[in-house]
C-alpha atoms as a PDB file:
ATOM      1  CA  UNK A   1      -6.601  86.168-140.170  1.00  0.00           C
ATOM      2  CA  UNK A   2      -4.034  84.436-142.262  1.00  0.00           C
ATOM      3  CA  UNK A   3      -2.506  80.948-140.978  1.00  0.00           C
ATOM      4  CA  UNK A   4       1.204  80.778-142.250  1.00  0.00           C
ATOM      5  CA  UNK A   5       1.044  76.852-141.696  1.00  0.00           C
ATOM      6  CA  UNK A   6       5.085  76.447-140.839  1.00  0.00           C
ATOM      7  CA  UNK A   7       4.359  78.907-137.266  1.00  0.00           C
ATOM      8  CA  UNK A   8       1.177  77.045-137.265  1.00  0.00           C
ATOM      9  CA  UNK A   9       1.274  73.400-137.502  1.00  0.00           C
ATOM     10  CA  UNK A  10       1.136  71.419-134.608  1.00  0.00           C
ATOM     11  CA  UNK A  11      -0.552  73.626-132.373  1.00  0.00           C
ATOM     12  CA  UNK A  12      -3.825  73.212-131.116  1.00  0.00           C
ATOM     13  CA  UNK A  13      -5.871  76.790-131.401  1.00  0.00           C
ATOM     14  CA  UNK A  14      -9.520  77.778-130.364  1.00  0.00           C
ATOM     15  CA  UNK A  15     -12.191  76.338-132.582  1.00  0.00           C
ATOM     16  CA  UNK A  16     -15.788  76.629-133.565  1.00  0.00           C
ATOM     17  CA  UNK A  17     -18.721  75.928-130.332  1.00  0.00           C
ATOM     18  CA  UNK A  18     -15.509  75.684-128.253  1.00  0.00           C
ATOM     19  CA  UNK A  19     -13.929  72.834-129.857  1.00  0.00           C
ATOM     20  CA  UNK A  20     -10.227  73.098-130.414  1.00  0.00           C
ATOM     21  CA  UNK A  21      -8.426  72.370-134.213  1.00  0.00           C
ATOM     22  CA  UNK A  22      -5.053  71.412-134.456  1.00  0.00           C
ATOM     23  CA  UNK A  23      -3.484  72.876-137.868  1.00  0.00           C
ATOM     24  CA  UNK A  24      -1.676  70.590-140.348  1.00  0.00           C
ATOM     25  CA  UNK A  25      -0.477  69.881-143.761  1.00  0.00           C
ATOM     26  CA  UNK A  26      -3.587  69.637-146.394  1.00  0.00           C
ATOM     27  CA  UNK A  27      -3.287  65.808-147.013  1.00  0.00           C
ATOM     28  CA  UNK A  28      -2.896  66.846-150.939  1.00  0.00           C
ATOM     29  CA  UNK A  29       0.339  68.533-149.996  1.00  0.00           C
ATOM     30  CA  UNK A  30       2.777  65.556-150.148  1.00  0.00           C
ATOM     31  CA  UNK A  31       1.574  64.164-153.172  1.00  0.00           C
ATOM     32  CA  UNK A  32       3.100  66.374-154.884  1.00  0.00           C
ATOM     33  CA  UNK A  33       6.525  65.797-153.686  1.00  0.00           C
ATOM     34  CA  UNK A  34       9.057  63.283-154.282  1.00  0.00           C
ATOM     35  CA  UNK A  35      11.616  61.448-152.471  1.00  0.00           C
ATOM     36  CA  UNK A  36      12.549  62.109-148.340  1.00  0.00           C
ATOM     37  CA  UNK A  37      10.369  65.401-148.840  1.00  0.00           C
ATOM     38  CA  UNK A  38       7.232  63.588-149.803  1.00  0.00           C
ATOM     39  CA  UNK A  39       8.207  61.041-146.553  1.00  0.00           C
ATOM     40  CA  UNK A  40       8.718  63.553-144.167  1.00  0.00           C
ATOM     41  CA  UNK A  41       5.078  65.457-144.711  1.00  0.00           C
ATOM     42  CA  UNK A  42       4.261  62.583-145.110  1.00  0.00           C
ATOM     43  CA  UNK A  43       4.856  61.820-141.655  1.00  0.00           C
ATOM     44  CA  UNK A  44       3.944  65.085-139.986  1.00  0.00           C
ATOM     45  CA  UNK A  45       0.580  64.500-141.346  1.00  0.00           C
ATOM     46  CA  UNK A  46      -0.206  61.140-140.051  1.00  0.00           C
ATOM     47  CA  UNK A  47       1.484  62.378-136.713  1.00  0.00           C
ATOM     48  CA  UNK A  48      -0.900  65.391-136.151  1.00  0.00           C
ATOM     49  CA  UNK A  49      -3.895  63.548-137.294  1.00  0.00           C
ATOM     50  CA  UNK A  50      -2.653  60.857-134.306  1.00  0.00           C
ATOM     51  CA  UNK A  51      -2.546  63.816-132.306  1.00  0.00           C
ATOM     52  CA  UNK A  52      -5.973  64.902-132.822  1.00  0.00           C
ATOM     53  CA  UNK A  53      -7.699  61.300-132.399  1.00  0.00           C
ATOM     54  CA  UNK A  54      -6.110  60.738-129.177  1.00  0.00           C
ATOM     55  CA  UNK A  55      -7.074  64.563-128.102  1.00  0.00           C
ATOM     56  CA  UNK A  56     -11.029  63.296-129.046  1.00  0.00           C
ATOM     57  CA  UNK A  57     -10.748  59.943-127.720  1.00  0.00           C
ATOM     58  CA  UNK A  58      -9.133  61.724-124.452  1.00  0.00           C
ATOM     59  CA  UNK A  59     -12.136  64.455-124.436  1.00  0.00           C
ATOM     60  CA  UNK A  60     -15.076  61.745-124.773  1.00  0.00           C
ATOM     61  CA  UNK A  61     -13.356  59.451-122.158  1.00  0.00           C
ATOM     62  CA  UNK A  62     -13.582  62.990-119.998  1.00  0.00           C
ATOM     63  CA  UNK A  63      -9.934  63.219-119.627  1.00  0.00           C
ATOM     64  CA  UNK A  64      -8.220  66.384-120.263  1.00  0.00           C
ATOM     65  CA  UNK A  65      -4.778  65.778-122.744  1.00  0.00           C
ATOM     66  CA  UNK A  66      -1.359  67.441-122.960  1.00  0.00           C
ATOM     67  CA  UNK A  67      -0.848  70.009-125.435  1.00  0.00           C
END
C-alpha cells in the first residue's frame, strides 16, 4: 500500500518480525528547503527520530511506552 506521509507521520504502525516503525520525513527532505520551512521539518524529523530511540530504549529496558 501507498504511505501518503502527511496522514502518516508520527504514528507508530506494525513492522517487520513484530517490530513497530514510526513513519517520518526522509532526512533528505529539508535540505531542500529554505528558511522557517527547512526549520520546521527540520524539527519534526529530529522529534520522531527522539520518539523512536526512547520507544527502543523503553522496549530493551522491558517497559512498554505511550503511543
Amino acid at each position: 500500500p501507498k504511505l501518503k506521509i502527511g496522514e502518516q507521520r508520527g504514528r507508530w504502525s506494525p513492522g517487520p518480525h513484530g517490530s513497530e516503525v514510526l513513519a517520518t520525513y526522509h532526512p533528505s527532505y529539508p535540505l531542500r528547503l529554505q528558511g522557517e520551512a527547512f526549520e520546521r521539518v527540520f524539527g519534526i524529523i529530529v522529534e520522531d527520530l527522539a520518539r523512536a530511540w526512547q520507544r527502543a530504549a523503553d522496549a530493551e529496558a522491558g517497559h512498554s511506552a505511550p503511543d
